[in-house]
PDB file of C-alpha atoms in Angstrom:
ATOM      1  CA  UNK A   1     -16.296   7.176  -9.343  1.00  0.00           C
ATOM      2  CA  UNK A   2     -16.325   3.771 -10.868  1.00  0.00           C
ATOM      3  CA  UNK A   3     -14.778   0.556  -9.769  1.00  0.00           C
ATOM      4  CA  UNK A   4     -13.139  -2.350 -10.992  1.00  0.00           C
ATOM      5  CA  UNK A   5     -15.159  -5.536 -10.926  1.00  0.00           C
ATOM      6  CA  UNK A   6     -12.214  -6.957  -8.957  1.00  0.00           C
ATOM      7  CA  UNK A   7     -12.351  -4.236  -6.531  1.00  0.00           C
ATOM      8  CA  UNK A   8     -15.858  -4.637  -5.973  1.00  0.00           C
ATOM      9  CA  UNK A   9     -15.894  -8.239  -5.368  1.00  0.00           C
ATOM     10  CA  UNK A  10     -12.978  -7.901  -2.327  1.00  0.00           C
ATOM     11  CA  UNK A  11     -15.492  -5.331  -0.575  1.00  0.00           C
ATOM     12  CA  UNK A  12     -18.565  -7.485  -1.020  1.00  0.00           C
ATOM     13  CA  UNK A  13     -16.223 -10.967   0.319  1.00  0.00           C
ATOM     14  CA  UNK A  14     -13.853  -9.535   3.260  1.00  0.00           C
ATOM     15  CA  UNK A  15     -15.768  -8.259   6.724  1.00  0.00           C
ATOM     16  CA  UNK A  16     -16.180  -4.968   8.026  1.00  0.00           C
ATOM     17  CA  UNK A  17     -13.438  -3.543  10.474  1.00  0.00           C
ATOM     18  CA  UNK A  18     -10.452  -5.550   7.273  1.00  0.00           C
ATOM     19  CA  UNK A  19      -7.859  -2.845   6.015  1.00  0.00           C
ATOM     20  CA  UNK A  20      -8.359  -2.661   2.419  1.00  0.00           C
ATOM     21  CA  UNK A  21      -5.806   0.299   2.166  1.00  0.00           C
ATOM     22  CA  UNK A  22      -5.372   3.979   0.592  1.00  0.00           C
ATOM     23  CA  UNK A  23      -5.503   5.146  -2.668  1.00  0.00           C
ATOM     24  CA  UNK A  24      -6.790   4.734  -6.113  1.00  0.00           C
ATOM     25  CA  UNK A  25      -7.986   1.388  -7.054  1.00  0.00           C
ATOM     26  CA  UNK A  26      -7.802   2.219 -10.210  1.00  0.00           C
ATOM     27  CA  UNK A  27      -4.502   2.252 -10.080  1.00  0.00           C
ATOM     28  CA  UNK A  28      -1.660   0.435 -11.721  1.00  0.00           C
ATOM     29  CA  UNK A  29       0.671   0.700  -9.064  1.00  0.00           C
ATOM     30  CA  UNK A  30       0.577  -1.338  -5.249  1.00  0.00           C
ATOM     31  CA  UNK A  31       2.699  -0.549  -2.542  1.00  0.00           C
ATOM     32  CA  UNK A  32       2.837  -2.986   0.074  1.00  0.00           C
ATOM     33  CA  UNK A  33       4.382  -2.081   3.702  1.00  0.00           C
ATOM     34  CA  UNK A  34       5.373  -3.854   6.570  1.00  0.00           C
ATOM     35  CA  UNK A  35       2.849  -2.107   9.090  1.00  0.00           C
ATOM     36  CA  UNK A  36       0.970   0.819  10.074  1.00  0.00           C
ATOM     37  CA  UNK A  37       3.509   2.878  12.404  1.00  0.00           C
ATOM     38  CA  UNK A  38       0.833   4.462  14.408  1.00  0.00           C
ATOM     39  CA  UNK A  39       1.543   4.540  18.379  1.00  0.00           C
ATOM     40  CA  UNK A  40      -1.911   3.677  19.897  1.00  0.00           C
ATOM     41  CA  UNK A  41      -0.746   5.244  23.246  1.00  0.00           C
ATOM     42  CA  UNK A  42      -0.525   8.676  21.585  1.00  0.00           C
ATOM     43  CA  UNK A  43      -4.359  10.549  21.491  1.00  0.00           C
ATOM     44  CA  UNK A  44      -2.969  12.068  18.271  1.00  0.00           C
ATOM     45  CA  UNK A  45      -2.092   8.624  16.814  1.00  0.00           C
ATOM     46  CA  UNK A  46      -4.735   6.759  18.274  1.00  0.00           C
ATOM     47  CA  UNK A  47      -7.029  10.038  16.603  1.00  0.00           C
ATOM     48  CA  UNK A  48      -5.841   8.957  13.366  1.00  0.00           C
ATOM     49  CA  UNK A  49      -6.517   5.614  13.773  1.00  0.00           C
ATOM     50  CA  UNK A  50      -9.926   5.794  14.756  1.00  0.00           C
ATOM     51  CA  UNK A  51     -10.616   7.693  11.704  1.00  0.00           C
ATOM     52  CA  UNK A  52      -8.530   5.986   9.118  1.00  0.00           C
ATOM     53  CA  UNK A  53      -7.093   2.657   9.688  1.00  0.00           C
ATOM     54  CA  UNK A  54     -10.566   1.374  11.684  1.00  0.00           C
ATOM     55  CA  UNK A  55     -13.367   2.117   9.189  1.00  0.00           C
ATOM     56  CA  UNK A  56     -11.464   1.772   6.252  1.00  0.00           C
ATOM     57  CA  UNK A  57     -13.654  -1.303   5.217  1.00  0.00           C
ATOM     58  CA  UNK A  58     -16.954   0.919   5.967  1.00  0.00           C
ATOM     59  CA  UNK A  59     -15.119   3.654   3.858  1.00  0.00           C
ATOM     60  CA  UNK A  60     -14.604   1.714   0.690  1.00  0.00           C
ATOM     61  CA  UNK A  61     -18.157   0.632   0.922  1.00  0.00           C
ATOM     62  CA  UNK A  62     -19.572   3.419   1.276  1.00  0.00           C
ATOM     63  CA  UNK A  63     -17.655   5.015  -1.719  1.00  0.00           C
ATOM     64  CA  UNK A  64     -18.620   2.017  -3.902  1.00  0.00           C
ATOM     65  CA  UNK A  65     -22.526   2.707  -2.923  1.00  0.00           C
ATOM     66  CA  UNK A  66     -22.204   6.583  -3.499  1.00  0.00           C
ATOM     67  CA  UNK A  67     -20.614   7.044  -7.489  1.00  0.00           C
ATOM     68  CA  UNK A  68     -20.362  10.843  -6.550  1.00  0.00           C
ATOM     69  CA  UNK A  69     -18.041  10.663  -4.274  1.00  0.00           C
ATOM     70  CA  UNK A  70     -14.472  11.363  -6.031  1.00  0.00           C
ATOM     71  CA  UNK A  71     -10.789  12.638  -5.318  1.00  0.00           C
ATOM     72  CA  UNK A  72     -12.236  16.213  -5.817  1.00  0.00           C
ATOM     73  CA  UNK A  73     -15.393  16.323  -3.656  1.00  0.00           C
ATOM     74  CA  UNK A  74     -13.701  14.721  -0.847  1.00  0.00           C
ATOM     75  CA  UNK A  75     -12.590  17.597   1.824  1.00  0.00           C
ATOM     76  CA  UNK A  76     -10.109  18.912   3.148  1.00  0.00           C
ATOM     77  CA  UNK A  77      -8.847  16.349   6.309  1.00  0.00           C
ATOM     78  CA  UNK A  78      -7.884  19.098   8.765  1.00  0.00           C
ATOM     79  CA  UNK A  79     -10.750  21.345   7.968  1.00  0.00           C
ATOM     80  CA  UNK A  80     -13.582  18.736   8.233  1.00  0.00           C
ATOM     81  CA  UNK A  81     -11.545  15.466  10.023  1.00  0.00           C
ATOM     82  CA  UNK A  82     -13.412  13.337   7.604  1.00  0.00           C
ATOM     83  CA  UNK A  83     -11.358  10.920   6.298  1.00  0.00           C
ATOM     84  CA  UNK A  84     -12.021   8.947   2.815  1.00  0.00           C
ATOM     85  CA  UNK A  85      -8.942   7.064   1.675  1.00  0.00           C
ATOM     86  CA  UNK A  86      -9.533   7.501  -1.502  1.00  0.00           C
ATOM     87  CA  UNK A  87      -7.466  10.705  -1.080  1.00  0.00           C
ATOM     88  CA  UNK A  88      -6.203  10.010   2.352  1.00  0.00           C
ATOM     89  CA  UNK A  89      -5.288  13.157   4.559  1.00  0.00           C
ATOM     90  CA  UNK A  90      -6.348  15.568   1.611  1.00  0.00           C
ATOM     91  CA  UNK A  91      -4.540  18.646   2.416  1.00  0.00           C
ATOM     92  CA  UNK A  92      -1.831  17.975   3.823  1.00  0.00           C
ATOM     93  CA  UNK A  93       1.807  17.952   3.006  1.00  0.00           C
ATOM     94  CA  UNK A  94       4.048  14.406   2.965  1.00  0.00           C
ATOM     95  CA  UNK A  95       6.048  14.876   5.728  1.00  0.00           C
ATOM     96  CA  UNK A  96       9.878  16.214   5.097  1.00  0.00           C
ATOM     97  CA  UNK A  97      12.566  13.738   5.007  1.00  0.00           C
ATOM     98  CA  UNK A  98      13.992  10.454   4.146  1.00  0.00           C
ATOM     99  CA  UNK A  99      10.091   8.498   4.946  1.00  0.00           C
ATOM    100  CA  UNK A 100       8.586   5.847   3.405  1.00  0.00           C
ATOM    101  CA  UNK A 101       5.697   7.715   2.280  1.00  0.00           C
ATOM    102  CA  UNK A 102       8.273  10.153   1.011  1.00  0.00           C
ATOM    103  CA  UNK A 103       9.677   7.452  -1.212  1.00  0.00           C
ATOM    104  CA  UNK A 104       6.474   6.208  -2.207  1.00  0.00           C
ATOM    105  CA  UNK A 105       5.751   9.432  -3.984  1.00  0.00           C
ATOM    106  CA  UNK A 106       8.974   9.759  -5.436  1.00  0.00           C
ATOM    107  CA  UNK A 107       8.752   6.651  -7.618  1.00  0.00           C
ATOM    108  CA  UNK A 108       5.721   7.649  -8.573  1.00  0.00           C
ATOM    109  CA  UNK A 109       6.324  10.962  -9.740  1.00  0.00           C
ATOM    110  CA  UNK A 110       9.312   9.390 -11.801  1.00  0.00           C
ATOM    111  CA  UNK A 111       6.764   7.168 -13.479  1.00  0.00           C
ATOM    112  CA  UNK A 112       3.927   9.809 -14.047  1.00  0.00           C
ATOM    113  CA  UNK A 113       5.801  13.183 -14.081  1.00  0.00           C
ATOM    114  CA  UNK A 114       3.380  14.741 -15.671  1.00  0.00           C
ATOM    115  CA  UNK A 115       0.681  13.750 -13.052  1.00  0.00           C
ATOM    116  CA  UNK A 116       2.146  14.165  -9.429  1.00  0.00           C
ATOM    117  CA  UNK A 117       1.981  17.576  -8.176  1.00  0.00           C
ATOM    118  CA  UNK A 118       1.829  18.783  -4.523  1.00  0.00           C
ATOM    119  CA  UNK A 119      -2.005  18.789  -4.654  1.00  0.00           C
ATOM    120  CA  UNK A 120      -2.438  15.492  -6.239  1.00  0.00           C
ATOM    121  CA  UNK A 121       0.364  13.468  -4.870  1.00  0.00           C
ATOM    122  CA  UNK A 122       1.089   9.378  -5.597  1.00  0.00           C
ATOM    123  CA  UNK A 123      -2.613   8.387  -3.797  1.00  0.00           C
ATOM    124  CA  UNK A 124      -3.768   9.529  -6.788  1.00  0.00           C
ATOM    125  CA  UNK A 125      -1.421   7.066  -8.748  1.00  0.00           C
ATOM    126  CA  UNK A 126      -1.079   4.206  -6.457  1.00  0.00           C
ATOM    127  CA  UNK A 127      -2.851   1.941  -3.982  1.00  0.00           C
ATOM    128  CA  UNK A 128      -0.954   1.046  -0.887  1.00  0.00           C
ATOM    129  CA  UNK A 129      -2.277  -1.596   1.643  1.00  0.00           C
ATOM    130  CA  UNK A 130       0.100  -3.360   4.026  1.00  0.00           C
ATOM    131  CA  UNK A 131       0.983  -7.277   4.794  1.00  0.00           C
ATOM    132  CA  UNK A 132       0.450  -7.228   8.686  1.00  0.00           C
ATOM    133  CA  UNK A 133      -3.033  -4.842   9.650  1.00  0.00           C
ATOM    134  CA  UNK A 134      -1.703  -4.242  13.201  1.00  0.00           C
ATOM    135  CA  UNK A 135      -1.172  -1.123  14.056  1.00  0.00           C
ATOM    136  CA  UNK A 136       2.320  -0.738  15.763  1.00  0.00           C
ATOM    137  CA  UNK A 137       4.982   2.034  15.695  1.00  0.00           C
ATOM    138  CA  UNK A 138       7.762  -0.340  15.814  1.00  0.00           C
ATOM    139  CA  UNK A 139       8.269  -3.297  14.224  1.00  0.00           C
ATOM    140  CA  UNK A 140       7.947  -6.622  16.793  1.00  0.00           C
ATOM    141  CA  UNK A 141       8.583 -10.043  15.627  1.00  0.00           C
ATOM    142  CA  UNK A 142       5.619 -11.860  17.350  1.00  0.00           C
ATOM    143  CA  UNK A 143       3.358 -14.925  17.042  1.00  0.00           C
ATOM    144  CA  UNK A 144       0.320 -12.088  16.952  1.00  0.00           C
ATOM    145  CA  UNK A 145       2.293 -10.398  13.997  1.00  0.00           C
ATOM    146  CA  UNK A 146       2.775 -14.184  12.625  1.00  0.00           C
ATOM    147  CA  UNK A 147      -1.244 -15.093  12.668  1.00  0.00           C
ATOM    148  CA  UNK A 148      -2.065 -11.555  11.420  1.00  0.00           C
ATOM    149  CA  UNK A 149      -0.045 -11.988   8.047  1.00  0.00           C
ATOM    150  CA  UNK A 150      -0.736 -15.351   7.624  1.00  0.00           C
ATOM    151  CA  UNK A 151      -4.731 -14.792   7.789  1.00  0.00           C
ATOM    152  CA  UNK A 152      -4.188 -11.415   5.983  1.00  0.00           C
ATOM    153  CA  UNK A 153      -2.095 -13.291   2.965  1.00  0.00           C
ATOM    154  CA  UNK A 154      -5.010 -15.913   2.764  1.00  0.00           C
ATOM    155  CA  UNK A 155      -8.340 -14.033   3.010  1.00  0.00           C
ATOM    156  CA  UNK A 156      -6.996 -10.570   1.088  1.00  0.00           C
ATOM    157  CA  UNK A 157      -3.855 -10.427  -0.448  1.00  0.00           C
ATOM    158  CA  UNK A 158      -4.760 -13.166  -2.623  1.00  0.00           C
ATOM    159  CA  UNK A 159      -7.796 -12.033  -3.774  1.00  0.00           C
ATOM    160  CA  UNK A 160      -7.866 -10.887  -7.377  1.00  0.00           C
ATOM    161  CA  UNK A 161      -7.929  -7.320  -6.838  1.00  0.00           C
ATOM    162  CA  UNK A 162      -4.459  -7.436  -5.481  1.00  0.00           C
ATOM    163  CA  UNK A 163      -3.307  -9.720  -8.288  1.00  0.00           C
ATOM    164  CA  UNK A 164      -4.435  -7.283 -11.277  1.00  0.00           C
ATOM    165  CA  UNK A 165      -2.239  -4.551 -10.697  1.00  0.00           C
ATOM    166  CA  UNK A 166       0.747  -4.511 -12.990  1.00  0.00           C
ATOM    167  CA  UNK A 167       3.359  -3.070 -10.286  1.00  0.00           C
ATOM    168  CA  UNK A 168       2.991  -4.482  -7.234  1.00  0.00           C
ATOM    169  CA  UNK A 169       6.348  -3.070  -4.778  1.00  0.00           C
ATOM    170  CA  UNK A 170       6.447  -4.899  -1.546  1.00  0.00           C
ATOM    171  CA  UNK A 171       8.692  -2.674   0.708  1.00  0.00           C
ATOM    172  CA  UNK A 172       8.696  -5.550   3.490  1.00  0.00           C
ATOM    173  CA  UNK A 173      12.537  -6.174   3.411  1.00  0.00           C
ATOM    174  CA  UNK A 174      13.093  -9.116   6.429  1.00  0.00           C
ATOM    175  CA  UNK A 175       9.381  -9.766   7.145  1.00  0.00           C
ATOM    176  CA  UNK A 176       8.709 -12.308   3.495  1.00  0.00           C
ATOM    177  CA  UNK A 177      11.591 -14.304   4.792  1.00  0.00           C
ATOM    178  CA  UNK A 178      10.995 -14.171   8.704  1.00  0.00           C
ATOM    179  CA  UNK A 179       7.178 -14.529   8.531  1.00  0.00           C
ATOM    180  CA  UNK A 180       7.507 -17.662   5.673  1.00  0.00           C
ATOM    181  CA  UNK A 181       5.670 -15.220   3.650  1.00  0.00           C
ATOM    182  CA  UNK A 182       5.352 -17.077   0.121  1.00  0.00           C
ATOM    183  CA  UNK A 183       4.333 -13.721  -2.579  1.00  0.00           C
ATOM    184  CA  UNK A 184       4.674 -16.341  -5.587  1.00  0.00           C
ATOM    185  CA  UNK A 185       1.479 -18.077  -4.119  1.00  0.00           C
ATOM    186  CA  UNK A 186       0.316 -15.009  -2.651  1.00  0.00           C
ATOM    187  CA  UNK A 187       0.441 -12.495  -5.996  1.00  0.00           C
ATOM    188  CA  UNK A 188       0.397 -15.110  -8.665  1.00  0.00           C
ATOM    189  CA  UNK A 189       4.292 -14.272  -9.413  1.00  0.00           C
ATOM    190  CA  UNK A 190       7.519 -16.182 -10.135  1.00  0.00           C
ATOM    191  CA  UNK A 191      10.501 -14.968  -8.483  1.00  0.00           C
ATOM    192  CA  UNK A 192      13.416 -15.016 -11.573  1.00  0.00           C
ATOM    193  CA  UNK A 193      15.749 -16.719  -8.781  1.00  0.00           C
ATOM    194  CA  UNK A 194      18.321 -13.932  -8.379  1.00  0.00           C
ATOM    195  CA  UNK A 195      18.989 -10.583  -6.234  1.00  0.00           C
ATOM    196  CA  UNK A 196      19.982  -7.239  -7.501  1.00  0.00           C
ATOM    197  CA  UNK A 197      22.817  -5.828  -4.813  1.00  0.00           C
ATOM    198  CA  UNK A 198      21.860  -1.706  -4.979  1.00  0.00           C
ATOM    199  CA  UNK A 199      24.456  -0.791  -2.004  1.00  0.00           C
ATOM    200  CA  UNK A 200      24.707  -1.420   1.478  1.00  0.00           C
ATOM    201  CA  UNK A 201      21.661  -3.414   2.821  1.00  0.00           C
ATOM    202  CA  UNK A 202      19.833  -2.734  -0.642  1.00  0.00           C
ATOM    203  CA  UNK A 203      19.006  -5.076  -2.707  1.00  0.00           C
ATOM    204  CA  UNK A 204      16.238  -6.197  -5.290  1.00  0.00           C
ATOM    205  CA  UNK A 205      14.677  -9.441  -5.636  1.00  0.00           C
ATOM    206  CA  UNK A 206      11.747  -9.708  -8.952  1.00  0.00           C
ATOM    207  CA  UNK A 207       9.233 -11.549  -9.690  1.00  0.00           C
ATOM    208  CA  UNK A 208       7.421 -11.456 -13.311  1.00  0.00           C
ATOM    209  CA  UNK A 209       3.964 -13.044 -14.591  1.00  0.00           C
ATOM    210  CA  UNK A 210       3.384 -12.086 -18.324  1.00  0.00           C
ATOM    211  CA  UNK A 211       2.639  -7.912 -18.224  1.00  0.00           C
ATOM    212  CA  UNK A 212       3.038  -8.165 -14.721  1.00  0.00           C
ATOM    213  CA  UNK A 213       6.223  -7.514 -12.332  1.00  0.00           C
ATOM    214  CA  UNK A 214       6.768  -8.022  -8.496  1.00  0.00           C
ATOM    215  CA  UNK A 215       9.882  -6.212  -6.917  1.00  0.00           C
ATOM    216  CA  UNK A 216      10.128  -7.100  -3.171  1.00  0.00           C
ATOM    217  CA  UNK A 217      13.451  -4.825  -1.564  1.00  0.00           C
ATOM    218  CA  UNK A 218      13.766  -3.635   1.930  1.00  0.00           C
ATOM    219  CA  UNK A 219      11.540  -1.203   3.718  1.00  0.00           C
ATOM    220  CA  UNK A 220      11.384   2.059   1.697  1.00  0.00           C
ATOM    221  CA  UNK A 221      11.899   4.467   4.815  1.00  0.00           C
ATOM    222  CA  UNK A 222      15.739   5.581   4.741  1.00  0.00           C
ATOM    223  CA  UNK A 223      17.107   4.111   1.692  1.00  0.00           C
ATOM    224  CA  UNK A 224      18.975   5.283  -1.136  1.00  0.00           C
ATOM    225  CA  UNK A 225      18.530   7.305  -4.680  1.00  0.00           C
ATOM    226  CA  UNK A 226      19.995   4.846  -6.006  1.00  0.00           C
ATOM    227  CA  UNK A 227      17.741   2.059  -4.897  1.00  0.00           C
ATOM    228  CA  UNK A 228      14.650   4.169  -6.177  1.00  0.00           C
ATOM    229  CA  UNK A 229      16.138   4.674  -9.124  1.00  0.00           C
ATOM    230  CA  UNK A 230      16.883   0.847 -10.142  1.00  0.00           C
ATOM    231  CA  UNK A 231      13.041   0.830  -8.817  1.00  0.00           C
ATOM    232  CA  UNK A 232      11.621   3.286 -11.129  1.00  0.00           C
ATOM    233  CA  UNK A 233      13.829   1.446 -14.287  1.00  0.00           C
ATOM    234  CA  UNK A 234      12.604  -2.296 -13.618  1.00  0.00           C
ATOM    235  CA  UNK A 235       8.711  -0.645 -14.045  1.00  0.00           C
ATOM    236  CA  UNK A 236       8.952   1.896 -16.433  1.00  0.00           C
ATOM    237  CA  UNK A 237       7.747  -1.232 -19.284  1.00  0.00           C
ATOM    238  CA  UNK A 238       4.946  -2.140 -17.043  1.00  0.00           C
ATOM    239  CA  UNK A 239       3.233   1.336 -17.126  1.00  0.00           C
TER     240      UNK A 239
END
């Protein structure tokens, strides 16, 4: 598989143990979370972590090295428990419910409904990295969280690579305001200076640069139709 330039160049100027994120690169959609809700006191948890989250800089290097490696020739996760995320947790079914990976996958399958099926779901179609690389199952307001977003915001998220994608949905709700983060600076965006009430405790705010549009809005675990639907409308032009 080939790689964007942009791509490339984040791998070869961020460290090894950095979370790059899952997905396709090649993408034209980033989703950007609040945190990895992974419970380090859990073996299971901690499991996954040791195989995902922790290597995932090694990962995309090694990916960019080896062309053959693609969404297809990467195995099945609970077969071999090799993890690439290019196609993270191949295999497996999104969890049931209301979740935020859930969510993720239906706004994606809105926008490419001819693409998303139940063996390629939205990693196919999306990259998705997060704004704090802790790994906590609940979210803690915390000087630790504080440093980790502030030196994540500065050394990654403001690298070109995150700047190129056209969609870029930052699912962080309370955390841009309550962790002074700034995503004009950060994504190269201009925030049009208004908010789009959804319903209760849903809201939109976007930001547009030329063929580009930012849309930061609460966490996507637990929220509304409606709110992915107002979503999926503000990008359909940006496909």
């Amino acid at each position: 598989m080939k790689y964007s330039e942009e791509f490339i160049q984040l791998i070869n100027e961020t460290e090894n143990g950095e979370f790059i994120g899952f997905g396709n690169p090649n993408s034209k959609i980033l989703f950007v979370g609040k945190e990895c809700g992974l419970d380090l006191t859990n073996q299971v948890d901690k499991f996954v972590y040791e195989k995902s989250n922790k290597p995932n800089w090694e990962h995309w290097n090694q990916n960019i090295k080896d062309t053959s490696i693609t969404p297809e020739s990467i195995s099945i996760w609970k077969e071999s428990n090799e993890f690439n995320p290019l196609f993270p947790y191949k295999g497996d079914s999104l969890p049931t419910g209301n979740g935020t990976w859930n969510n993720y996958n239906k706004i994606v399958s809105q926008l490419f409904p001819e693409m998303v099926t139940e063996s390629s779901p939205f990693h196919q179609f999306s990259f998705l990295t997060e704004l704090n690389d802790l790994v906590m199952k609940f979210s803690t307001h915390s000087e630790e969280v504080q440093n980790a977003i502030n030196r994540r915001c500065t050394n990654v998220l403001s690298k070109s690579f995150f700047r190129q994608f056209p969609i870029v949905i930052v699912g962080c709700g309370h955390y841009v305001p309550e962790y002074n983060v700034n995503l004009e600076e950060v994504f190269d965006q201009k925030w049009d200076g208004s908010t789009i009430s959804v319903g209760k405790n849903e809201w939109i705010n976007v930001h547009r640069n030329g063929n580009r549009i930012l849309i930061h809005t609460r966490q996507l675990s637990m929220c509304s139709n409606k709110l992915i639907e107002e979503i999926v409308a503000l990008c359909r032009q940006y496909i």
